[in-house]
GROMACS .gro file of C-alpha atoms in nm:
model
  487
    1UNK     CA    1   1.152  -0.204   0.925
    2UNK     CA    2   0.907  -0.117   1.196
    3UNK     CA    3   0.579   0.067   1.199
    4UNK     CA    4   0.667   0.287   1.495
    5UNK     CA    5   1.005   0.440   1.572
    6UNK     CA    6   1.007   0.346   1.941
    7UNK     CA    7   0.927   0.096   2.070
    8UNK     CA    8   0.916  -0.138   1.776
    9UNK     CA    9   0.968  -0.498   1.671
   10UNK     CA   10   1.141  -0.639   1.370
   11UNK     CA   11   1.090  -0.965   1.185
   12UNK     CA   12   1.441  -1.069   1.287
   13UNK     CA   13   1.524  -0.878   1.604
   14UNK     CA   14   1.337  -0.697   1.877
   15UNK     CA   15   1.408  -0.323   1.897
   16UNK     CA   16   1.617  -0.326   1.581
   17UNK     CA   17   1.621  -0.202   1.225
   18UNK     CA   18   1.800  -0.430   0.977
   19UNK     CA   19   1.964  -0.222   0.706
   20UNK     CA   20   2.227  -0.426   0.529
   21UNK     CA   21   2.286  -0.779   0.416
   22UNK     CA   22   2.649  -0.859   0.347
   23UNK     CA   23   2.801  -1.173   0.203
   24UNK     CA   24   3.175  -1.182   0.267
   25UNK     CA   25   3.458  -1.428   0.218
   26UNK     CA   26   3.625  -1.585   0.519
   27UNK     CA   27   3.913  -1.826   0.560
   28UNK     CA   28   3.662  -2.108   0.586
   29UNK     CA   29   3.466  -2.007   0.276
   30UNK     CA   30   3.182  -1.766   0.215
   31UNK     CA   31   2.943  -1.667   0.491
   32UNK     CA   32   2.645  -1.431   0.511
   33UNK     CA   33   2.632  -1.159   0.776
   34UNK     CA   34   2.368  -0.901   0.863
   35UNK     CA   35   2.482  -0.557   0.978
   36UNK     CA   36   2.203  -0.383   1.163
   37UNK     CA   37   2.141  -0.065   1.356
   38UNK     CA   38   1.948  -0.119   1.678
   39UNK     CA   39   1.654   0.117   1.687
   40UNK     CA   40   1.535   0.269   2.015
   41UNK     CA   41   1.889   0.217   2.148
   42UNK     CA   42   2.003   0.317   2.494
   43UNK     CA   43   2.132   0.674   2.483
   44UNK     CA   44   2.353   0.648   2.791
   45UNK     CA   45   2.681   0.826   2.730
   46UNK     CA   46   2.566   1.009   2.415
   47UNK     CA   47   2.464   1.375   2.383
   48UNK     CA   48   2.093   1.452   2.345
   49UNK     CA   49   1.946   1.458   1.998
   50UNK     CA   50   1.635   1.621   1.861
   51UNK     CA   51   1.300   1.490   1.975
   52UNK     CA   52   1.193   1.374   1.630
   53UNK     CA   53   1.496   1.143   1.618
   54UNK     CA   54   1.432   1.003   1.967
   55UNK     CA   55   1.602   0.666   2.001
   56UNK     CA   56   1.833   0.700   1.701
   57UNK     CA   57   2.153   0.679   1.902
   58UNK     CA   58   2.468   0.548   1.731
   59UNK     CA   59   2.472   0.173   1.731
   60UNK     CA   60   2.590  -0.094   1.487
   61UNK     CA   61   2.595  -0.467   1.537
   62UNK     CA   62   2.616  -0.790   1.339
   63UNK     CA   63   2.429  -1.117   1.333
   64UNK     CA   64   2.504  -1.453   1.173
   65UNK     CA   65   2.270  -1.721   1.042
   66UNK     CA   66   2.187  -2.010   1.269
   67UNK     CA   67   2.237  -2.238   0.967
   68UNK     CA   68   2.462  -2.083   0.696
   69UNK     CA   69   2.376  -2.367   0.457
   70UNK     CA   70   2.003  -2.290   0.468
   71UNK     CA   71   1.863  -2.171   0.131
   72UNK     CA   72   1.622  -1.937   0.312
   73UNK     CA   73   1.830  -1.798   0.604
   74UNK     CA   74   1.527  -1.734   0.823
   75UNK     CA   75   1.694  -1.779   1.162
   76UNK     CA   76   1.967  -1.539   1.280
   77UNK     CA   77   2.175  -1.507   1.597
   78UNK     CA   78   2.282  -1.172   1.741
   79UNK     CA   79   2.648  -1.113   1.808
   80UNK     CA   80   2.766  -1.086   2.169
   81UNK     CA   81   2.856  -0.714   2.141
   82UNK     CA   82   2.797  -0.402   1.933
   83UNK     CA   83   3.055  -0.242   1.707
   84UNK     CA   84   3.282   0.032   1.843
   85UNK     CA   85   3.402   0.349   1.669
   86UNK     CA   86   3.740   0.520   1.664
   87UNK     CA   87   3.638   0.884   1.659
   88UNK     CA   88   3.290   0.993   1.563
   89UNK     CA   89   3.024   0.721   1.586
   90UNK     CA   90   2.740   0.678   1.339
   91UNK     CA   91   2.377   0.573   1.317
   92UNK     CA   92   2.200   0.357   1.060
   93UNK     CA   93   2.477   0.137   0.918
   94UNK     CA   94   2.422   0.060   0.555
   95UNK     CA   95   2.628  -0.070   0.269
   96UNK     CA   96   2.942  -0.271   0.352
   97UNK     CA   97   3.187  -0.380   0.082
   98UNK     CA   98   3.547  -0.487   0.036
   99UNK     CA   99   3.777  -0.201  -0.063
  100UNK     CA  100   3.957  -0.219  -0.397
  101UNK     CA  101   4.256  -0.021  -0.273
  102UNK     CA  102   4.336  -0.186   0.058
  103UNK     CA  103   4.287  -0.490   0.274
  104UNK     CA  104   3.984  -0.351   0.454
  105UNK     CA  105   3.610  -0.309   0.445
  106UNK     CA  106   3.411   0.008   0.379
  107UNK     CA  107   3.076   0.090   0.539
  108UNK     CA  108   2.836   0.374   0.465
  109UNK     CA  109   2.679   0.516   0.779
  110UNK     CA  110   2.532   0.845   0.904
  111UNK     CA  111   2.786   1.040   1.114
  112UNK     CA  112   2.622   1.133   1.439
  113UNK     CA  113   2.760   1.462   1.570
  114UNK     CA  114   2.850   1.665   1.262
  115UNK     CA  115   2.532   1.864   1.212
  116UNK     CA  116   2.497   1.683   0.879
  117UNK     CA  117   2.361   1.375   1.053
  118UNK     CA  118   2.083   1.221   0.849
  119UNK     CA  119   2.173   1.426   0.539
  120UNK     CA  120   2.496   1.270   0.413
  121UNK     CA  121   2.659   0.930   0.387
  122UNK     CA  122   2.999   0.897   0.552
  123UNK     CA  123   3.247   0.621   0.473
  124UNK     CA  124   3.389   0.422   0.763
  125UNK     CA  125   3.679   0.175   0.736
  126UNK     CA  126   3.756  -0.147   0.920
  127UNK     CA  127   4.044  -0.394   0.910
  128UNK     CA  128   3.875  -0.603   1.177
  129UNK     CA  129   3.774  -0.941   1.024
  130UNK     CA  130   3.480  -0.946   1.265
  131UNK     CA  131   3.361  -0.601   1.148
  132UNK     CA  132   3.329  -0.475   1.505
  133UNK     CA  133   3.576  -0.182   1.496
  134UNK     CA  134   3.525   0.113   1.258
  135UNK     CA  135   3.697   0.447   1.191
  136UNK     CA  136   3.555   0.749   1.010
  137UNK     CA  137   3.746   0.787   0.681
  138UNK     CA  138   3.539   1.034   0.478
  139UNK     CA  139   3.263   1.252   0.629
  140UNK     CA  140   3.080   1.268   0.295
  141UNK     CA  141   3.131   1.003   0.030
  142UNK     CA  142   2.968   1.209  -0.245
  143UNK     CA  143   2.931   1.555  -0.396
  144UNK     CA  144   2.577   1.567  -0.267
  145UNK     CA  145   2.461   1.905  -0.141
  146UNK     CA  146   2.088   1.963  -0.079
  147UNK     CA  147   2.111   2.318  -0.216
  148UNK     CA  148   2.235   2.180  -0.549
  149UNK     CA  149   1.998   1.885  -0.568
  150UNK     CA  150   1.646   2.030  -0.551
  151UNK     CA  151   1.682   2.087  -0.175
  152UNK     CA  152   1.609   1.718  -0.129
  153UNK     CA  153   1.853   1.573   0.124
  154UNK     CA  154   1.960   1.214   0.144
  155UNK     CA  155   1.764   1.051   0.423
  156UNK     CA  156   2.047   0.867   0.593
  157UNK     CA  157   1.807   0.745   0.859
  158UNK     CA  158   1.704   0.452   0.645
  159UNK     CA  159   2.035   0.278   0.586
  160UNK     CA  160   2.249   0.320   0.276
  161UNK     CA  161   2.132   0.123  -0.026
  162UNK     CA  162   2.445   0.179  -0.235
  163UNK     CA  163   2.471  -0.052  -0.533
  164UNK     CA  164   2.612  -0.098  -0.877
  165UNK     CA  165   2.345  -0.019  -1.137
  166UNK     CA  166   2.244  -0.332  -1.327
  167UNK     CA  167   2.261  -0.292  -1.704
  168UNK     CA  168   2.444   0.040  -1.663
  169UNK     CA  169   2.539   0.209  -1.993
  170UNK     CA  170   2.913   0.219  -2.082
  171UNK     CA  171   2.943   0.592  -2.010
  172UNK     CA  172   2.765   0.576  -1.677
  173UNK     CA  173   2.598   0.624  -1.442
  174UNK     CA  174   2.755   0.329  -1.261
  175UNK     CA  175   2.606   0.334  -0.909
  176UNK     CA  176   2.296   0.436  -0.714
  177UNK     CA  177   2.221   0.534  -0.355
  178UNK     CA  178   1.885   0.590  -0.190
  179UNK     CA  179   1.768   0.950  -0.175
  180UNK     CA  180   1.485   0.896   0.072
  181UNK     CA  181   1.362   0.578   0.239
  182UNK     CA  182   1.438   0.364  -0.064
  183UNK     CA  183   1.153   0.467  -0.295
  184UNK     CA  184   1.394   0.681  -0.498
  185UNK     CA  185   1.766   0.692  -0.573
  186UNK     CA  186   2.039   0.930  -0.682
  187UNK     CA  187   2.252   0.792  -0.965
  188UNK     CA  188   2.613   0.874  -1.047
  189UNK     CA  189   2.964   0.742  -1.095
  190UNK     CA  190   3.169   0.571  -0.824
  191UNK     CA  191   3.548   0.581  -0.848
  192UNK     CA  192   3.691   0.267  -0.686
  193UNK     CA  193   4.036   0.429  -0.652
  194UNK     CA  194   3.933   0.750  -0.474
  195UNK     CA  195   3.631   0.573  -0.320
  196UNK     CA  196   3.417   0.876  -0.404
  197UNK     CA  197   3.065   0.888  -0.552
  198UNK     CA  198   2.978   1.171  -0.792
  199UNK     CA  199   2.605   1.223  -0.832
  200UNK     CA  200   2.497   1.316  -1.185
  201UNK     CA  201   2.176   1.506  -1.250
  202UNK     CA  202   1.966   1.709  -1.009
  203UNK     CA  203   1.662   1.482  -0.981
  204UNK     CA  204   1.594   1.163  -0.788
  205UNK     CA  205   1.492   0.857  -0.989
  206UNK     CA  206   1.190   0.688  -0.839
  207UNK     CA  207   1.151   0.312  -0.812
  208UNK     CA  208   0.802   0.358  -0.666
  209UNK     CA  209   0.601   0.681  -0.691
  210UNK     CA  210   0.334   0.577  -0.441
  211UNK     CA  211   0.292   0.795  -0.135
  212UNK     CA  212   0.478   1.081  -0.299
  213UNK     CA  213   0.804   0.945  -0.158
  214UNK     CA  214   0.707   1.015   0.201
  215UNK     CA  215   0.738   0.783   0.497
  216UNK     CA  216   0.437   0.633   0.676
  217UNK     CA  217   0.213   0.719   0.380
  218UNK     CA  218  -0.056   0.459   0.441
  219UNK     CA  219  -0.110   0.211   0.163
  220UNK     CA  220   0.215   0.298  -0.016
  221UNK     CA  221   0.579   0.191  -0.020
  222UNK     CA  222   0.815   0.329   0.240
  223UNK     CA  223   1.133   0.207   0.408
  224UNK     CA  224   1.243  -0.019   0.128
  225UNK     CA  225   1.545  -0.250   0.110
  226UNK     CA  226   1.768  -0.377  -0.168
  227UNK     CA  227   1.990  -0.680  -0.207
  228UNK     CA  228   2.367  -0.653  -0.238
  229UNK     CA  229   2.477  -0.607  -0.599
  230UNK     CA  230   2.850  -0.566  -0.534
  231UNK     CA  231   3.089  -0.837  -0.642
  232UNK     CA  232   3.146  -0.995  -0.299
  233UNK     CA  233   2.875  -1.255  -0.338
  234UNK     CA  234   2.903  -1.632  -0.323
  235UNK     CA  235   3.021  -1.785  -0.646
  236UNK     CA  236   2.734  -1.873  -0.875
  237UNK     CA  237   2.479  -1.671  -0.677
  238UNK     CA  238   2.195  -1.464  -0.818
  239UNK     CA  239   2.341  -1.129  -0.925
  240UNK     CA  240   2.013  -0.947  -0.969
  241UNK     CA  241   1.953  -0.630  -0.770
  242UNK     CA  242   1.629  -0.694  -0.582
  243UNK     CA  243   1.402  -0.440  -0.413
  244UNK     CA  244   1.122  -0.486  -0.160
  245UNK     CA  245   0.928  -0.233   0.048
  246UNK     CA  246   0.723  -0.219   0.362
  247UNK     CA  247   0.365  -0.122   0.270
  248UNK     CA  248   0.167   0.040   0.548
  249UNK     CA  249  -0.177  -0.116   0.563
  250UNK     CA  250  -0.401  -0.298   0.808
  251UNK     CA  251  -0.230  -0.538   0.845
  252UNK     CA  252   0.108  -0.418   0.717
  253UNK     CA  253   0.252  -0.617   0.427
  254UNK     CA  254   0.563  -0.638   0.213
  255UNK     CA  255   0.551  -0.541  -0.151
  256UNK     CA  256   0.629  -0.783  -0.428
  257UNK     CA  257   0.997  -0.847  -0.482
  258UNK     CA  258   1.116  -0.646  -0.781
  259UNK     CA  259   1.424  -0.660  -0.999
  260UNK     CA  260   1.590  -0.322  -1.051
  261UNK     CA  261   1.763  -0.238  -1.378
  262UNK     CA  262   1.851   0.061  -1.594
  263UNK     CA  263   1.661   0.157  -1.908
  264UNK     CA  264   1.923   0.335  -2.118
  265UNK     CA  265   1.663   0.436  -2.377
  266UNK     CA  266   1.508   0.680  -2.128
  267UNK     CA  267   1.814   0.711  -1.899
  268UNK     CA  268   1.622   0.596  -1.594
  269UNK     CA  269   1.607   0.325  -1.331
  270UNK     CA  270   1.322   0.077  -1.372
  271UNK     CA  271   1.176  -0.198  -1.155
  272UNK     CA  272   0.959  -0.494  -1.241
  273UNK     CA  273   0.831  -0.806  -1.060
  274UNK     CA  274   1.085  -1.088  -1.049
  275UNK     CA  275   1.029  -1.343  -1.324
  276UNK     CA  276   0.960  -1.620  -1.072
  277UNK     CA  277   0.612  -1.481  -1.013
  278UNK     CA  278   0.512  -1.615  -1.354
  279UNK     CA  279   0.538  -1.963  -1.205
  280UNK     CA  280   0.240  -1.877  -0.982
  281UNK     CA  281  -0.003  -1.851  -1.275
  282UNK     CA  282  -0.277  -2.103  -1.199
  283UNK     CA  283  -0.546  -2.013  -1.453
  284UNK     CA  284  -0.568  -1.843  -1.793
  285UNK     CA  285  -0.865  -1.611  -1.842
  286UNK     CA  286  -0.737  -1.416  -2.145
  287UNK     CA  287  -0.463  -1.572  -2.356
  288UNK     CA  288  -0.156  -1.364  -2.447
  289UNK     CA  289  -0.191  -1.192  -2.784
  290UNK     CA  290  -0.564  -1.126  -2.750
  291UNK     CA  291  -0.664  -0.806  -2.934
  292UNK     CA  292  -0.933  -0.571  -2.803
  293UNK     CA  293  -1.066  -0.265  -2.986
  294UNK     CA  294  -1.219   0.008  -2.770
  295UNK     CA  295  -1.459   0.242  -2.944
  296UNK     CA  296  -1.506   0.590  -2.797
  297UNK     CA  297  -1.731   0.570  -2.492
  298UNK     CA  298  -1.699   0.193  -2.456
  299UNK     CA  299  -1.617  -0.034  -2.162
  300UNK     CA  300  -1.538  -0.403  -2.195
  301UNK     CA  301  -1.545  -0.638  -1.898
  302UNK     CA  302  -1.289  -0.916  -1.916
  303UNK     CA  303  -1.403  -1.280  -1.875
  304UNK     CA  304  -1.282  -1.360  -1.525
  305UNK     CA  305  -1.437  -1.588  -1.267
  306UNK     CA  306  -1.569  -1.368  -0.987
  307UNK     CA  307  -1.403  -1.588  -0.726
  308UNK     CA  308  -1.062  -1.537  -0.892
  309UNK     CA  309  -1.065  -1.160  -0.942
  310UNK     CA  310  -0.877  -1.094  -0.619
  311UNK     CA  311  -0.560  -1.271  -0.742
  312UNK     CA  312  -0.464  -1.169  -1.095
  313UNK     CA  313  -0.179  -1.085  -1.330
  314UNK     CA  314  -0.316  -0.843  -1.594
  315UNK     CA  315  -0.113  -0.717  -1.891
  316UNK     CA  316  -0.233  -0.480  -2.165
  317UNK     CA  317  -0.044  -0.321  -2.458
  318UNK     CA  318  -0.209  -0.018  -2.619
  319UNK     CA  319  -0.110   0.070  -2.977
  320UNK     CA  320  -0.076   0.446  -2.933
  321UNK     CA  321   0.147   0.484  -3.242
  322UNK     CA  322  -0.128   0.355  -3.471
  323UNK     CA  323  -0.293   0.698  -3.450
  324UNK     CA  324  -0.220   1.001  -3.664
  325UNK     CA  325   0.103   1.170  -3.547
  326UNK     CA  326  -0.093   1.485  -3.463
  327UNK     CA  327  -0.350   1.300  -3.254
  328UNK     CA  328  -0.330   1.254  -2.879
  329UNK     CA  329  -0.529   1.024  -2.652
  330UNK     CA  330  -0.681   1.057  -2.307
  331UNK     CA  331  -0.929   0.898  -2.067
  332UNK     CA  332  -0.860   0.534  -2.145
  333UNK     CA  333  -0.716   0.259  -1.930
  334UNK     CA  334  -0.761  -0.047  -1.712
  335UNK     CA  335  -0.968  -0.081  -1.395
  336UNK     CA  336  -0.920  -0.370  -1.150
  337UNK     CA  337  -1.098  -0.467  -0.830
  338UNK     CA  338  -1.401  -0.304  -0.990
  339UNK     CA  339  -1.774  -0.373  -0.966
  340UNK     CA  340  -1.918  -0.574  -1.254
  341UNK     CA  341  -2.131  -0.271  -1.346
  342UNK     CA  342  -1.834  -0.068  -1.466
  343UNK     CA  343  -1.527   0.138  -1.385
  344UNK     CA  344  -1.680   0.365  -1.122
  345UNK     CA  345  -1.589   0.244  -0.775
  346UNK     CA  346  -1.279   0.050  -0.886
  347UNK     CA  347  -1.006   0.025  -0.622
  348UNK     CA  348  -0.740   0.086  -0.890
  349UNK     CA  349  -0.816   0.268  -1.215
  350UNK     CA  350  -0.501   0.312  -1.423
  351UNK     CA  351  -0.559   0.564  -1.701
  352UNK     CA  352  -0.345   0.760  -1.944
  353UNK     CA  353  -0.298   1.085  -2.130
  354UNK     CA  354  -0.085   1.049  -2.444
  355UNK     CA  355   0.058   1.339  -2.645
  356UNK     CA  356   0.089   1.374  -3.023
  357UNK     CA  357   0.418   1.250  -3.167
  358UNK     CA  358   0.735   1.435  -3.067
  359UNK     CA  359   1.005   1.521  -3.324
  360UNK     CA  360   1.202   1.210  -3.224
  361UNK     CA  361   0.902   0.985  -3.288
  362UNK     CA  362   0.816   0.928  -2.922
  363UNK     CA  363   0.498   1.020  -2.739
  364UNK     CA  364   0.474   1.157  -2.387
  365UNK     CA  365   0.247   0.967  -2.152
  366UNK     CA  366   0.111   1.073  -1.815
  367UNK     CA  367  -0.017   0.799  -1.585
  368UNK     CA  368  -0.291   0.839  -1.327
  369UNK     CA  369  -0.450   0.606  -1.075
  370UNK     CA  370  -0.487   0.535  -0.705
  371UNK     CA  371  -0.129   0.618  -0.620
  372UNK     CA  372  -0.083   0.806  -0.294
  373UNK     CA  373  -0.436   0.834  -0.162
  374UNK     CA  374  -0.508   0.805   0.209
  375UNK     CA  375  -0.726   0.493   0.256
  376UNK     CA  376  -1.090   0.572   0.339
  377UNK     CA  377  -1.037   0.949   0.297
  378UNK     CA  378  -0.993   1.003  -0.076
  379UNK     CA  379  -0.724   1.264  -0.012
  380UNK     CA  380  -0.360   1.250  -0.120
  381UNK     CA  381  -0.067   1.235   0.115
  382UNK     CA  382   0.170   1.531   0.089
  383UNK     CA  383   0.476   1.449  -0.119
  384UNK     CA  384   0.824   1.420   0.028
  385UNK     CA  385   0.933   1.778   0.109
  386UNK     CA  386   0.648   1.890  -0.122
  387UNK     CA  387   0.832   1.756  -0.428
  388UNK     CA  388   0.609   1.504  -0.597
  389UNK     CA  389   0.754   1.232  -0.821
  390UNK     CA  390   0.681   1.257  -1.190
  391UNK     CA  391   0.398   1.049  -1.333
  392UNK     CA  392   0.519   1.100  -1.689
  393UNK     CA  393   0.741   0.896  -1.918
  394UNK     CA  394   0.777   0.834  -2.290
  395UNK     CA  395   0.659   0.570  -2.533
  396UNK     CA  396   0.940   0.553  -2.787
  397UNK     CA  397   0.906   0.498  -3.161
  398UNK     CA  398   0.805   0.136  -3.222
  399UNK     CA  399   0.693   0.074  -2.860
  400UNK     CA  400   0.345   0.003  -2.733
  401UNK     CA  401   0.208   0.157  -2.414
  402UNK     CA  402   0.241  -0.141  -2.179
  403UNK     CA  403   0.085  -0.176  -1.836
  404UNK     CA  404   0.102  -0.472  -1.600
  405UNK     CA  405  -0.115  -0.490  -1.288
  406UNK     CA  406  -0.079  -0.756  -1.018
  407UNK     CA  407  -0.370  -0.796  -0.779
  408UNK     CA  408  -0.332  -0.968  -0.443
  409UNK     CA  409  -0.664  -0.896  -0.274
  410UNK     CA  410  -0.617  -0.564  -0.092
  411UNK     CA  411  -0.274  -0.498  -0.249
  412UNK     CA  412  -0.236  -0.385  -0.611
  413UNK     CA  413   0.095  -0.317  -0.788
  414UNK     CA  414   0.118  -0.131  -1.118
  415UNK     CA  415   0.408  -0.128  -1.368
  416UNK     CA  416   0.398   0.098  -1.674
  417UNK     CA  417   0.644   0.063  -1.963
  418UNK     CA  418   0.846  -0.212  -1.800
  419UNK     CA  419   0.864  -0.025  -1.471
  420UNK     CA  420   0.955   0.323  -1.595
  421UNK     CA  421   0.667   0.419  -1.366
  422UNK     CA  422   0.558   0.184  -1.086
  423UNK     CA  423   0.369   0.191  -0.760
  424UNK     CA  424   0.212  -0.031  -0.499
  425UNK     CA  425  -0.110   0.060  -0.321
  426UNK     CA  426  -0.289  -0.124  -0.040
  427UNK     CA  427  -0.615  -0.056   0.134
  428UNK     CA  428  -0.824  -0.245   0.391
  429UNK     CA  429  -1.138  -0.241   0.175
  430UNK     CA  430  -1.110  -0.557  -0.034
  431UNK     CA  431  -1.457  -0.676  -0.132
  432UNK     CA  432  -1.525  -1.016  -0.290
  433UNK     CA  433  -1.807  -0.858  -0.492
  434UNK     CA  434  -1.575  -0.603  -0.657
  435UNK     CA  435  -1.321  -0.813  -0.846
  436UNK     CA  436  -1.401  -0.735  -1.211
  437UNK     CA  437  -1.148  -0.610  -1.469
  438UNK     CA  438  -1.253  -0.354  -1.731
  439UNK     CA  439  -1.078  -0.203  -2.031
  440UNK     CA  440  -1.236   0.129  -2.118
  441UNK     CA  441  -1.215   0.431  -2.346
  442UNK     CA  442  -1.390   0.755  -2.255
  443UNK     CA  443  -1.193   0.952  -2.513
  444UNK     CA  444  -1.276   1.070  -2.864
  445UNK     CA  445  -1.067   0.822  -3.067
  446UNK     CA  446  -1.061   0.445  -3.108
  447UNK     CA  447  -0.801   0.278  -2.883
  448UNK     CA  448  -0.652  -0.055  -2.989
  449UNK     CA  449  -0.505  -0.303  -2.743
  450UNK     CA  450  -0.302  -0.558  -2.937
  451UNK     CA  451  -0.179  -0.779  -2.656
  452UNK     CA  452  -0.408  -0.848  -2.360
  453UNK     CA  453  -0.346  -1.133  -2.116
  454UNK     CA  454  -0.496  -1.216  -1.777
  455UNK     CA  455  -0.385  -1.499  -1.549
  456UNK     CA  456  -0.506  -1.618  -1.212
  457UNK     CA  457  -0.239  -1.616  -0.943
  458UNK     CA  458  -0.163  -1.864  -0.666
  459UNK     CA  459  -0.037  -1.605  -0.419
  460UNK     CA  460   0.095  -1.706  -0.082
  461UNK     CA  461  -0.194  -1.507   0.062
  462UNK     CA  462   0.013  -1.297   0.306
  463UNK     CA  463   0.145  -1.610   0.476
  464UNK     CA  464   0.425  -1.852   0.402
  465UNK     CA  465   0.282  -2.110   0.167
  466UNK     CA  466   0.399  -2.465   0.255
  467UNK     CA  467   0.459  -2.537  -0.114
  468UNK     CA  468   0.708  -2.247  -0.127
  469UNK     CA  469   0.907  -2.332   0.184
  470UNK     CA  470   1.140  -2.561  -0.008
  471UNK     CA  471   1.376  -2.446  -0.283
  472UNK     CA  472   1.225  -2.429  -0.630
  473UNK     CA  473   1.407  -2.517  -0.953
  474UNK     CA  474   1.601  -2.192  -0.937
  475UNK     CA  475   1.820  -2.194  -0.623
  476UNK     CA  476   1.757  -1.826  -0.553
  477UNK     CA  477   1.382  -1.831  -0.613
  478UNK     CA  478   1.294  -1.794  -0.247
  479UNK     CA  479   0.934  -1.703  -0.305
  480UNK     CA  480   0.831  -1.791   0.048
  481UNK     CA  481   0.862  -1.412   0.084
  482UNK     CA  482   0.604  -1.336  -0.186
  483UNK     CA  483   0.414  -1.125   0.058
  484UNK     CA  484   0.434  -1.150   0.433
  485UNK     CA  485   0.276  -0.956   0.716
  486UNK     CA  486   0.514  -0.728   0.904
  487UNK     CA  487   0.451  -0.627   1.262
   0.00000   0.00000   0.00000
């Protein structure tokens, strides 16, 4: 994941994009392998491609860990040669998994010369135990057609993030594949016998709505990556589906690591910070269960040490169902990285509009905040292909309107309703004098918050903390990657 297409540098390899992490079984046991697509590759011997894809020539290669027994796998060694293709080559290798119908591996990759390059995922097959020889088996693994799916093509130039859906409902969907650079996904059903993926629905499901889904939208998530949720993992390993994104900022950073799941109640993918972040709480400013009543026109500053306001975990539950069924709410919320004087000037002001009760007992909620704004300009980035992600969800009967905000100095991440709506936003304007947290209500009705909690956080501070470089109690809690600068 590099800031510039060409030339660029990667955390692991120079002039490379790393797209896929595969754990496969070998005769000697289980071993991790990275499949990656060299970016800015030499185009010798390949036909010219359009200028905006300069450098995206077909390449695929593998690397192995210097120490396979390492719990962190930070050092990798490139293989001696790139993969070869029988027939049409491909760019941007992605998901690799063991076939259920034959003694071979499958790989999703973008076919290079079809005219559909960058818009579909093709399935390649390999019987080579070293994964260095591939053959095109299916030019399009799914029923995806841009004309039938909101004219929003798959962006196959970011590597296929094709995974089983965690907590999938019995009737499906069963699998997900990235629609753009990993901020959103198409969901559907994968048939392991035909090895075909049928997309259901005509709308992408966003993991992160920041930046409108576009790439290089400063301060927001773009070019994300997921872990491997297929069954070919080491025995006893962590089976969570994890998500992390490159956040363009000065300097660039990685987002928090999130766990992806499926919320069957609203039929939507959700993401939330991994539970291990709770272990970084180092101070309690507001104890869980604290109730706060907000009269119309009121603002309440939370009791936080000024020196600690740049590293916080803030959670608030608003009791929107305590109102009359015919009453809606608006202009209330939570402001962080704010001046002590009030909400105005806050770096992140998360506020809500809530509808009266629907016939099914739910309420619609629209979320607003600093989501896809260009740093220092106060103007929004254009959404991906002018199709902006929804900022609306529902608060079901019996639920509270929950918001969690994690502050790491210049980077703020927001999760509404357990991640039904989420975004990360970074800016270079962190100010030690603007670290207050306010709950406020500028609406016409009393707003009750029944469960407010605020903790200080011992973030790694954009570097690898020495205390996190050794395994924690949980063997997969590799939180040395809490947040790390990317080049």
